Amino acid sequence: MDDSSLLSEFTLFLKEKKQEGIKVIAYLAHDNIPEELIDAAGFFPLRLIFGGNDELMDASHDFLPPSTCAFAQSCIGLFSVKPNDYKFLEMVDYIIVSNHCVSDICVSEIISKYFNIPRLNFYVSYTINENSLKYFKLELQDFRNQLEVIIDRKISDDDIHNSILKFNNFKKKFLEINELEMLGSEKLKLIHKSMLFGPDFLHDLENLIQKVKNAPQSVSNTSKDVLLTGCSIFINDNMIDLIEEGGGNIVFFDTWIGNHYYSQIIESNLIDRENDPLDVLVLRFKNNIYGDHSVPDFLEQKVSFIQKYFENYKKNKGRKLGVINHIIKFCDHISLMSSFLKETLQEKGIQVLNVERDYSRANRGQLSTRIEAYLEMMK
Amino acid sequence: MKTFIGIDIGSLATKIVLLSNGKMLDHRTERSTYDFKKIGHKLFDDLLEKNDLEKSDVFVMSTGYGRNTIDIADDRVTEITAHAKGTQYFFPDVHSVIDIGGQDSKAIVISKKTGNVVDFQMNDKCAAGTGRFLEVMAHALEVPIDQFGDLALRSNKSASISSTCTVFAESEVISLFARGASKEEIASGIHRSIARRVAGMSKRIGVGPKLVFCGGVAKNPAVKKYLEEELGYAVETPEFPQLTGAIGAALIAETNNSHKYS
């Protein structure tokens, strides 16, 4: 299924939701948005996980300077242009204004203000300590109140528990994608579809995972295995094609759209109906060690994680693993940490390619050269 | 005995070399046109004819911007790997390479132990710090490109060019003229801005001596001189700086395939 078919299928899916009277809450899909609360209130959580192109970036310049994160530019462009594949954005009822990064704030504020979509606020702390955990719980309570005002009723603790269980079970199944023997682009399609449709896709996901387990897909022996870190590859982005055309295969997605999301599993025994369900969500925030910048010593943790993965991969698979750090232009904090990440990993004997790009077609040739040259280095 | 051809299809020039037993036997260079294939075929046919060879006598490795578009190639390699190998043809003990071509500039660090690339850096998609930037500026100053470097070296001081964008730099040059700066001073400033930009990019990956400067822009004496000043040490230039990519591609073709023909 190509990305256009995925978006058509999603449009039909969302139309059905709307016909059932379900409202849609959109947000930039960072890891700390409490989608369980959105679900418990009877809304559909729509992650904005769509890549861009020249036209979308250009369209955003009426609202943002061109030196803003290219993903942020594209999100604005999508709401401004509403290309055919993205007509479903007209079905968005609310947008969450949050602060994962400066671009997150800009995009959500602009979408709300200039495209007349009512806002909901959910702000998170950049660090994890006792105070930020208390603050996170206050934000959850406030967010719950905002939702209750819209639906004009209380959201029961039981409903929140049920949603936590639903998303937790979905993520457990989703996590199995990491171990599947299949081409990276196919794996990414599965990740995209799962993150777009959410737990409604669980049954299909179970079947697809079982199918691949029964008949692993062959991947060329000559391709070079790669761990992708840094910025995510979003829907309708050709970055993964460039990697595969160059002879690489992404075996692990250490990104927002990938392991950062589905590894946030809460141990079942901690989801206790006797306790406040918001405390369970606070625990998820506390355990979010893969989050991009809400963890103290984030870089050290990232280096340690990649190093362990690299060593285990070599030991278990007997194959060398490359690391591509994908930097979407003007994504400030991924850019800032890229030199440190590369230097530190290279000191440990892990070769890293920092590849910075936006969604412009013009740099396709240079990107291919960088990726191919890196894969040649791995020979 | 099999002979090997390396063809480097760059954005401004196409280079082709014929090689056997590690020795370059013949070469051609011609300006690339929008039709990469046509110019590649022309040089290839000419090289075969002059050396009394058939297509079946040679193994062709393509490199450069148009490496994927040329249909005579049996295999392909990126210009980064090719330049690293090609500079070793002239300087076996090379540690680093700076290649400034028509469309991009690259810095490469080579392992002394294996001769392979260990790190590299390329310029962004814009033309600043490339041969194209020099061409545009030479045109703005109405100086033939092959005399541009010498003109810059005739000046004792360099006008300050602060713009990193080719389009803005062109406007800056016009305003420098309006303020009475000499052609030589401006030319010197333009060359310094390229050297500063490329040296800055190269330092980020730890380039060091012995550093070889190649690509078409390496023929320009002012860029070489200012690069040496920016880096703080001498820079070597091969006999045929524009050919290192094509030579590297041919050498890689020979290394990878010679066992098939022995």
XYZ file of C-alpha atoms in Angstrom:
641
model
C 0.000 0.000 0.000
C 1.454 3.376 -0.978
C 1.049 6.476 1.144
C -1.721 7.840 -1.062
C -3.816 4.681 -0.574
C -3.122 4.810 3.153
C -4.415 8.370 3.305
C -7.531 7.483 1.241
C -8.258 4.594 3.568
C -7.737 6.848 6.557
C -10.097 9.473 5.112
C -12.872 6.865 4.882
C -12.086 5.631 8.393
C -12.266 9.157 9.811
C -15.508 9.862 7.941
C -17.049 6.836 9.644
C -15.868 8.099 13.011
C -17.447 11.460 12.340
C -20.697 9.813 11.224
C -20.736 8.036 14.596
C -20.566 11.483 16.217
C -16.928 11.136 17.290
C -14.968 14.380 17.285
C -11.348 14.591 16.197
C -8.538 16.118 18.248
C -5.321 16.695 16.304
C -1.828 17.264 17.692
C 1.816 17.122 16.794
C 2.501 13.600 17.848
C 5.045 13.970 20.618
C 5.344 11.233 23.201
C 3.668 12.897 26.183
C 0.234 13.780 24.821
C -2.273 11.770 26.928
C -4.132 10.097 24.081
C -5.769 7.811 26.661
C -7.692 10.815 28.077
C -8.758 11.857 24.577
C -10.028 8.341 23.936
C -11.727 8.091 27.336
C -13.638 11.291 26.577
C -14.944 9.707 23.367
C -12.764 11.657 20.896
C -10.430 10.353 18.217
C -6.753 11.320 18.681
C -5.245 12.297 15.319
C -1.467 12.399 15.206
C -0.082 14.847 12.671
C 2.655 12.613 11.279
C 2.811 13.788 7.685
C 5.938 14.746 5.775
C 6.180 17.666 3.412
C 7.290 18.913 0.040
C 8.323 22.197 -1.595
C 4.742 23.388 -2.109
C 3.710 22.825 1.503
C 6.835 24.493 2.863
C 6.299 27.486 0.558
C 2.680 27.804 1.623
C 3.733 28.004 5.276
C 5.864 31.094 4.679
C 2.776 33.286 4.954
C 2.762 32.317 8.626
C 6.302 31.261 9.554
C 9.832 32.285 8.531
C 11.630 29.773 6.255
C 14.134 29.161 9.043
C 11.534 27.218 11.041
C 11.653 23.415 11.347
C 10.750 21.929 7.940
C 8.243 19.546 9.557
C 6.540 22.490 11.249
C 6.439 24.330 7.912
C 4.826 21.310 6.281
C 2.183 20.938 9.001
C 1.138 24.548 8.454
C 1.294 23.971 4.684
C -1.079 21.011 4.991
C -3.717 23.099 6.750
C -3.171 25.970 4.338
C -3.203 24.027 1.045
C -5.230 20.959 2.106
C -3.998 18.802 -0.808
C -6.395 16.164 -2.126
C -4.965 13.328 -0.032
C -5.371 15.396 3.113
C -8.987 16.516 2.856
C -9.589 14.675 6.138
C -7.936 17.614 7.907
C -11.226 19.434 7.378
C -12.684 16.990 9.907
C -10.423 18.196 12.733
C -12.518 19.653 15.566
C -9.796 20.681 18.040
C -6.038 21.146 18.043
C -3.834 20.617 21.078
C -1.424 23.479 21.689
C 1.631 21.992 23.322
C 5.309 22.728 23.810
C 7.442 19.721 22.903
C 9.615 22.262 21.102
C 9.324 25.844 19.888
C 7.986 24.622 16.541
C 5.297 22.583 18.285
C 4.065 25.770 19.995
C 4.228 27.806 16.758
C 2.451 25.200 14.629
C -0.350 24.467 17.051
C -0.920 28.165 17.851
C -0.985 29.086 14.146
C -3.289 26.223 13.176
C -5.699 27.226 15.905
C -5.582 30.970 15.198
C -5.471 31.119 11.399
C -7.459 28.005 10.484
C -10.135 28.578 13.105
C -9.724 25.341 14.998
C -10.535 25.580 18.709
C -7.546 24.867 20.932
C -6.935 22.673 23.932
C -3.838 23.303 26.014
C -1.423 20.703 27.297
C 2.039 21.824 28.365
C 4.826 19.591 29.580
C 7.973 20.078 31.569
C 11.381 19.591 29.926
C 12.751 17.631 32.823
C 11.736 14.777 35.064
C 11.901 15.267 38.804
C 9.480 15.358 41.719
C 8.222 18.825 40.856
C 7.711 18.100 37.166
C 5.784 14.934 37.989
C 3.438 17.002 40.186
C 3.156 19.568 37.403
C 2.416 16.862 34.824
C -0.441 15.565 36.983
C -1.860 19.102 37.287
C -1.736 19.434 33.497
C -3.514 16.080 33.139
C -6.238 17.250 35.525
C -6.562 20.503 33.628
C -6.704 18.683 30.289
C -9.362 16.336 31.670
C -11.371 19.396 32.757
C -11.074 20.947 29.287
C -12.413 17.740 27.726
C -15.223 17.484 30.293
C -16.365 21.004 29.456
C -16.676 20.026 25.782
C -18.584 16.805 26.406
C -20.521 18.370 29.276
C -20.078 15.358 31.543
C -17.485 13.817 33.807
C -14.965 11.348 32.409
C -15.035 8.415 34.793
C -11.887 6.864 36.245
C -13.106 3.552 34.847
C -13.223 4.969 31.326
C -9.676 6.283 31.705
C -8.502 2.903 33.034
C -10.103 1.160 30.075
C -8.409 3.521 27.635
C -5.046 3.082 29.352
C -5.446 -0.698 29.031
C -6.520 -0.372 25.392
C -3.506 1.747 24.374
C -1.162 -0.319 26.525
C -2.220 -3.572 24.846
C -1.933 -1.925 21.454
C 1.610 -0.753 22.196
C 2.596 -4.221 23.438
C 1.596 -5.701 20.085
C 3.109 -2.747 18.262
C 6.453 -3.334 20.008
C 6.714 -6.708 18.240
C 7.335 -4.834 14.976
C 10.937 -4.308 16.109
C 11.689 -8.006 15.808
C 10.052 -8.620 12.437
C 12.212 -9.769 9.529
C 11.134 -7.399 6.801
C 12.304 -4.527 4.666
C 12.528 -1.229 6.565
C 10.110 0.554 4.242
C 7.481 -2.157 4.822
C 8.057 -1.945 8.563
C 7.666 1.830 8.421
C 4.360 1.511 6.548
C 3.117 -0.733 9.334
C 4.287 1.781 11.953
C 2.650 4.671 10.088
C -0.641 2.855 9.727
C -0.657 1.769 13.359
C 0.077 5.259 14.632
C -2.513 6.819 12.359
C -5.402 4.441 13.038
C -4.513 3.701 16.670
C -5.971 0.766 18.623
C -8.733 0.341 15.983
C -5.974 -1.229 13.896
C -5.052 -3.794 16.583
C -6.822 -6.772 15.001
C -5.266 -6.136 11.576
C -1.894 -5.495 13.195
C -2.043 -8.851 15.006
C -2.797 -10.621 11.737
C -0.080 -8.799 9.809
C 2.533 -9.463 12.485
C 1.602 -13.142 12.576
C 1.771 -13.306 8.789
C 5.314 -11.899 8.736
C 6.354 -14.176 11.599
C 5.080 -17.207 9.664
C 6.761 -16.131 6.457
C 9.609 -13.692 7.094
C 10.193 -11.385 4.150
C 13.537 -11.778 2.450
C 15.859 -8.805 2.628
C 18.834 -8.649 0.279
C 22.016 -10.067 1.811
C 24.007 -7.267 0.294
C 22.018 -4.476 1.922
C 23.565 -2.660 4.890
C 21.625 -2.677 8.142
C 20.944 0.715 9.630
C 19.520 2.099 12.861
C 17.671 5.350 12.272
C 17.792 7.949 15.006
C 17.055 11.682 15.242
C 13.957 12.948 13.466
C 11.189 10.644 12.329
C 10.414 9.709 8.764
C 6.812 10.805 8.394
C 4.107 9.658 5.980
C 4.728 10.758 2.369
C 8.457 11.322 2.889
C 10.857 9.644 0.445
C 13.799 9.500 2.855
C 13.466 5.751 3.345
C 13.439 5.209 -0.443
C 16.740 7.090 -0.706
C 18.260 4.825 1.942
C 16.986 1.649 0.285
C 17.959 2.770 -3.226
C 21.448 3.422 -1.867
C 21.653 -0.166 -0.578
C 20.629 0.332 3.042
C 17.871 -1.186 5.146
C 16.564 0.364 8.348
C 16.184 -2.385 10.902
C 15.294 -0.190 13.890
C 13.484 3.133 14.170
C 14.845 4.909 17.249
C 12.538 7.838 16.585
C 9.285 9.517 17.623
C 7.486 7.545 14.911
C 8.759 4.201 16.057
C 10.274 2.901 19.253
C 9.867 6.151 21.257
C 6.109 5.703 21.014
C 5.459 2.006 21.291
C 8.030 1.265 23.939
C 6.015 3.345 26.444
C 4.366 0.323 27.977
C 3.098 0.309 31.543
C 3.445 -2.963 33.428
C -0.028 -4.473 33.768
C 0.168 -4.863 37.559
C 0.586 -1.082 37.876
C -2.709 -0.389 36.110
C -4.740 -0.815 39.265
C -8.372 0.303 39.307
C -8.030 1.177 42.997
C -5.598 3.972 42.113
C -6.055 7.313 40.410
C -5.654 6.600 36.651
C -3.884 9.921 36.223
C -1.070 8.546 38.396
C -0.612 5.777 35.834
C -0.207 8.418 33.105
C 2.268 10.280 35.314
C 4.200 7.027 35.587
C 4.260 6.741 31.809
C 5.698 10.261 31.602
C 8.277 9.357 34.264
C 9.326 6.204 32.411
C 9.553 7.918 29.038
C 13.311 7.518 28.800
C 13.200 7.511 25.002
C 11.586 10.948 24.814
C 13.649 13.454 22.924
C 14.297 16.080 25.538
C 12.274 15.641 28.630
C 14.787 13.437 30.373
C 17.821 14.618 32.318
C 21.024 13.506 30.602
C 19.029 12.661 27.492
C 22.080 12.486 25.239
C 23.992 10.156 27.521
C 20.966 7.868 27.668
C 20.632 7.937 23.898
C 24.310 7.127 23.356
C 24.110 4.298 25.854
C 20.958 2.910 24.218
C 22.424 2.988 20.695
C 25.703 1.479 21.875
C 23.890 -1.416 23.580
C 21.683 -1.986 20.543
C 24.728 -1.899 18.249
C 26.660 -4.425 20.328
C 23.703 -6.793 20.733
C 22.965 -6.593 17.029
C 26.528 -7.510 16.132
C 26.479 -10.374 18.644
C 23.064 -11.781 17.737
C 22.954 -11.170 13.996
C 26.675 -11.252 13.212
C 26.209 -8.169 11.058
C 27.542 -4.666 11.215
C 25.046 -1.926 11.967
C 25.208 1.640 10.684
C 23.627 4.616 12.406
C 21.924 7.372 10.423
C 21.029 10.442 12.463
C 18.243 12.083 10.497
C 18.048 15.819 11.063
C 15.121 17.740 9.648
C 16.395 21.207 8.919
C 15.884 23.726 11.728
C 14.779 21.053 14.187
C 16.847 22.864 16.774
C 17.433 20.344 19.454
C 18.161 17.382 17.173
C 20.595 19.630 15.226
C 22.267 20.815 18.384
C 22.911 17.353 19.720
C 24.016 15.879 16.388
C 27.724 16.695 16.629
C 27.925 15.400 20.181
C 26.048 12.226 19.267
C 28.288 11.548 16.275
C 31.546 12.266 18.115
C 30.608 10.187 21.137
C 29.418 7.201 19.130
C 32.432 7.356 16.809
C 34.733 7.292 19.844
C 33.020 4.004 20.669
C 33.687 2.668 17.183
C 30.196 3.286 15.769
C 30.211 5.172 12.469
C 27.423 7.748 12.242
C 26.022 9.685 9.319
C 24.470 13.015 10.276
C 22.167 13.784 7.402
C 20.442 17.163 7.513
C 17.723 17.984 5.017
C 14.372 19.596 4.430
C 11.583 18.333 2.175
C 12.845 20.056 -0.950
C 13.220 18.000 -4.142
C 16.344 19.977 -5.066
C 18.605 18.216 -2.586
C 17.696 14.662 -3.570
C 20.958 14.124 -5.498
C 23.164 15.339 -2.671
C 21.245 13.323 -0.109
C 21.658 10.157 -2.187
C 25.388 10.778 -2.465
C 25.773 11.229 1.290
C 23.769 8.136 2.098
C 25.462 5.958 -0.533
C 28.921 7.182 0.500
C 28.153 6.297 4.109
C 26.945 2.838 3.124
C 30.123 2.390 1.042
C 32.116 3.254 4.179
C 30.412 0.341 5.926
C 31.761 -2.178 3.402
C 44.262 -8.128 -19.803
C 41.182 -6.111 -19.026
C 41.173 -2.340 -19.015
C 39.072 -0.225 -16.722
C 37.270 3.019 -17.322
C 36.250 5.534 -14.683
C 33.735 8.146 -15.745
C 32.979 11.058 -13.415
C 29.872 12.915 -14.506
C 29.887 16.180 -12.608
C 27.447 19.052 -12.861
C 29.929 21.248 -14.751
C 32.416 18.783 -16.296
C 32.502 15.149 -17.371
C 35.818 13.349 -16.943
C 36.812 9.929 -18.218
C 39.999 7.904 -17.747
C 41.291 4.610 -19.105
C 43.352 2.580 -16.692
C 45.153 -0.741 -16.616
C 47.412 -2.306 -13.986
C 46.977 0.764 -11.806
C 48.279 3.137 -14.491
C 46.271 5.819 -16.252
C 46.616 5.308 -20.005
C 44.391 8.030 -21.406
C 41.824 10.624 -20.317
C 39.335 13.198 -21.589
C 37.475 16.130 -20.001
C 34.576 18.056 -21.438
C 31.961 20.439 -20.124
C 28.799 18.623 -19.036
C 25.606 19.630 -20.708
C 22.037 19.057 -19.589
C 22.316 15.765 -21.480
C 24.668 13.760 -19.243
C 24.207 10.616 -21.284
C 25.130 12.230 -24.578
C 28.369 13.750 -23.342
C 29.279 10.555 -21.504
C 28.754 8.460 -24.631
C 30.736 10.899 -26.734
C 33.781 10.754 -24.452
C 33.458 6.990 -24.017
C 33.250 6.277 -27.757
C 36.192 8.559 -28.450
C 38.327 6.915 -25.766
C 37.562 3.425 -27.092
C 38.234 4.412 -30.685
C 41.562 6.134 -29.976
C 42.757 3.165 -27.937
C 41.466 0.546 -30.370
C 39.125 -1.020 -27.807
C 35.632 -2.494 -27.875
C 33.021 -2.079 -25.144
C 33.571 -5.721 -24.212
C 37.248 -4.984 -23.499
C 36.507 -2.587 -20.701
C 34.748 -2.497 -17.337
C 33.137 0.879 -16.642
C 32.647 2.403 -13.198
C 30.660 5.622 -13.035
C 30.787 8.264 -10.338
C 29.668 11.847 -9.784
C 26.317 13.558 -9.873
C 25.219 11.702 -13.012
C 26.520 8.274 -11.999
C 23.072 6.716 -12.045
C 22.019 8.114 -15.403
C 24.816 6.803 -17.613
C 23.871 3.460 -19.163
C 27.377 2.367 -20.220
C 28.386 1.843 -16.580
C 28.811 -1.690 -15.240
C 28.878 -0.433 -11.666
C 28.800 2.852 -9.798
C 30.433 4.429 -6.786
C 29.936 7.771 -5.066
C 32.350 10.575 -5.766
C 33.341 10.595 -2.083
C 34.759 7.066 -2.223
C 36.137 7.714 -5.728
C 38.016 10.908 -4.781
C 39.476 9.225 -1.706
C 40.853 6.434 -3.907
C 41.861 8.715 -6.785
C 43.957 11.058 -4.636
C 45.897 8.023 -3.387
C 46.957 7.435 -7.001
C 48.955 10.682 -6.782
C 49.665 10.781 -3.019
C 49.626 7.337 -1.395
C 50.079 8.865 2.091
C 47.141 11.290 1.853
C 45.248 11.878 5.129
C 42.503 14.231 3.968
C 40.910 15.437 0.770
C 39.082 18.625 -0.086
C 37.235 18.409 -3.367
C 35.541 21.498 -4.742
C 33.544 20.739 -7.832
C 30.951 22.576 -9.841
C 28.022 21.936 -7.609
C 29.358 20.843 -4.265
C 32.345 20.767 -2.007
C 33.455 17.834 0.089
C 35.931 17.136 2.839
C 37.062 13.555 3.307
C 39.218 11.903 5.969
C 41.017 8.701 4.957
C 42.230 5.908 7.219
C 46.012 5.609 7.072
C 45.664 1.916 7.861
C 43.119 0.878 5.225
C 43.046 3.750 2.753
C 39.254 3.818 3.130
C 37.027 6.776 3.939
C 36.447 7.171 7.676
C 34.444 10.396 7.642
C 33.220 13.021 5.224
C 31.258 16.230 5.066
C 29.479 17.865 2.144
C 28.229 21.395 1.640
C 24.545 22.137 1.811
C 22.430 22.268 -1.335
C 23.258 25.939 -2.001
C 26.026 26.860 -4.431
C 28.144 28.946 -2.038
C 31.574 27.359 -1.653
C 31.491 25.643 -5.044
C 32.774 26.118 -8.569
C 29.388 27.436 -9.590
C 29.755 30.303 -7.102
C 33.125 31.205 -8.667
C 31.632 31.074 -12.155
C 28.752 33.376 -11.240
C 31.113 35.831 -9.563
C 33.624 35.773 -12.442
C 30.746 36.522 -14.772
C 29.606 39.424 -12.558
C 33.148 40.836 -12.666
C 33.438 40.128 -16.407
C 36.610 38.082 -15.939
C 37.292 34.760 -17.755
C 37.088 31.969 -15.195
C 40.611 30.693 -15.931
C 42.057 34.147 -15.064
C 39.931 34.768 -12.004
C 42.359 33.277 -9.450
C 45.337 35.218 -10.818
C 43.319 38.434 -10.652
C 42.559 37.783 -6.960
C 46.225 37.174 -6.181
C 47.194 40.566 -7.608
C 45.512 42.269 -4.632
C 47.126 42.789 -1.222
C 43.790 43.151 0.513
C 40.479 41.347 0.260
C 37.080 43.004 0.215
C 34.791 41.491 2.819
C 32.089 39.276 1.291
C 29.732 38.354 4.091
C 26.871 36.763 2.148
C 26.900 33.006 1.993
C 24.224 32.895 -0.685
C 25.364 33.194 -4.309
C 22.499 35.496 -5.235
C 23.071 37.865 -2.301
C 26.847 37.752 -2.807
C 26.347 38.938 -6.375
C 24.393 41.972 -5.078
C 27.101 42.541 -2.478
C 29.740 42.607 -5.238
C 27.774 45.266 -7.099
C 27.520 47.413 -3.959
C 31.282 46.971 -3.331
C 31.919 48.334 -6.807
C 29.660 51.274 -6.025
C 31.748 51.993 -2.932
C 34.934 52.102 -5.021
C 36.521 48.715 -4.288
C 38.864 47.469 -7.031
C 38.146 44.419 -9.168
C 41.220 42.673 -7.686
C 40.135 43.388 -4.114
C 36.645 42.030 -4.772
C 38.026 38.966 -6.571
C 40.293 38.310 -3.607
C 37.340 38.629 -1.212
C 35.280 36.187 -3.262
C 38.046 33.569 -3.222
C 38.622 34.061 0.491
C 34.921 33.557 1.224
C 35.012 30.164 -0.530
C 38.205 29.144 1.260
C 36.805 30.196 4.641
C 33.565 28.352 4.112
C 35.161 25.119 2.907
C 37.904 25.203 5.572
C 35.273 25.672 8.282
C 33.287 22.700 7.009
C 36.451 20.577 6.732
C 37.709 21.327 10.229
C 34.494 19.905 11.666
C 35.547 16.401 10.637
C 39.184 16.764 11.649
C 41.015 17.098 8.337
C 44.788 17.437 8.589
C 48.035 17.108 6.642
C 48.700 15.559 4.249
C 45.706 17.258 2.676
C 45.084 17.012 -1.048
C 42.956 19.605 -2.797
C 41.226 18.296 -5.927
C 38.278 18.957 -8.211
C 38.052 21.594 -10.909
C 38.437 24.478 -8.441
C 41.844 23.117 -7.346
C 43.192 24.569 -10.590
C 42.498 28.021 -9.147
C 45.679 29.287 -7.381
C 43.887 31.823 -5.172
C 41.514 29.293 -3.597
C 44.511 27.024 -2.889
C 46.530 29.842 -1.294
C 43.651 31.049 0.883
C 42.754 27.483 1.884
C 46.332 27.050 3.114
C 46.009 30.277 5.109
C 42.688 29.219 6.619
C 43.897 25.712 7.490
C 47.363 26.793 8.611
C 49.354 24.247 6.616
C 50.377 23.423 3.055
C 47.879 21.839 0.718
C 48.912 19.512 -2.136
C 47.335 19.571 -5.569
C 47.588 16.585 -7.915
C 48.836 16.832 -11.488
C 45.275 16.367 -12.779
C 43.054 17.695 -9.972
C 39.877 17.347 -11.999
C 40.502 13.680 -12.749
C 40.812 12.210 -9.248
C 37.177 11.084 -9.163
C 37.401 9.299 -12.508
C 40.780 7.768 -11.633
C 39.400 6.615 -8.285
C 36.389 5.035 -9.970
C 38.658 3.180 -12.426
C 40.962 2.017 -9.611
C 37.998 0.722 -7.603
C 36.720 -1.068 -10.723
C 40.123 -2.712 -11.125
C 40.406 -3.697 -7.443
C 36.899 -5.170 -7.384
C 37.059 -6.968 -10.725
C 40.637 -7.755 -11.745
C 40.371 -11.302 -10.339
C 37.788 -12.025 -13.022
C 40.278 -11.327 -15.801
C 43.570 -12.701 -14.443
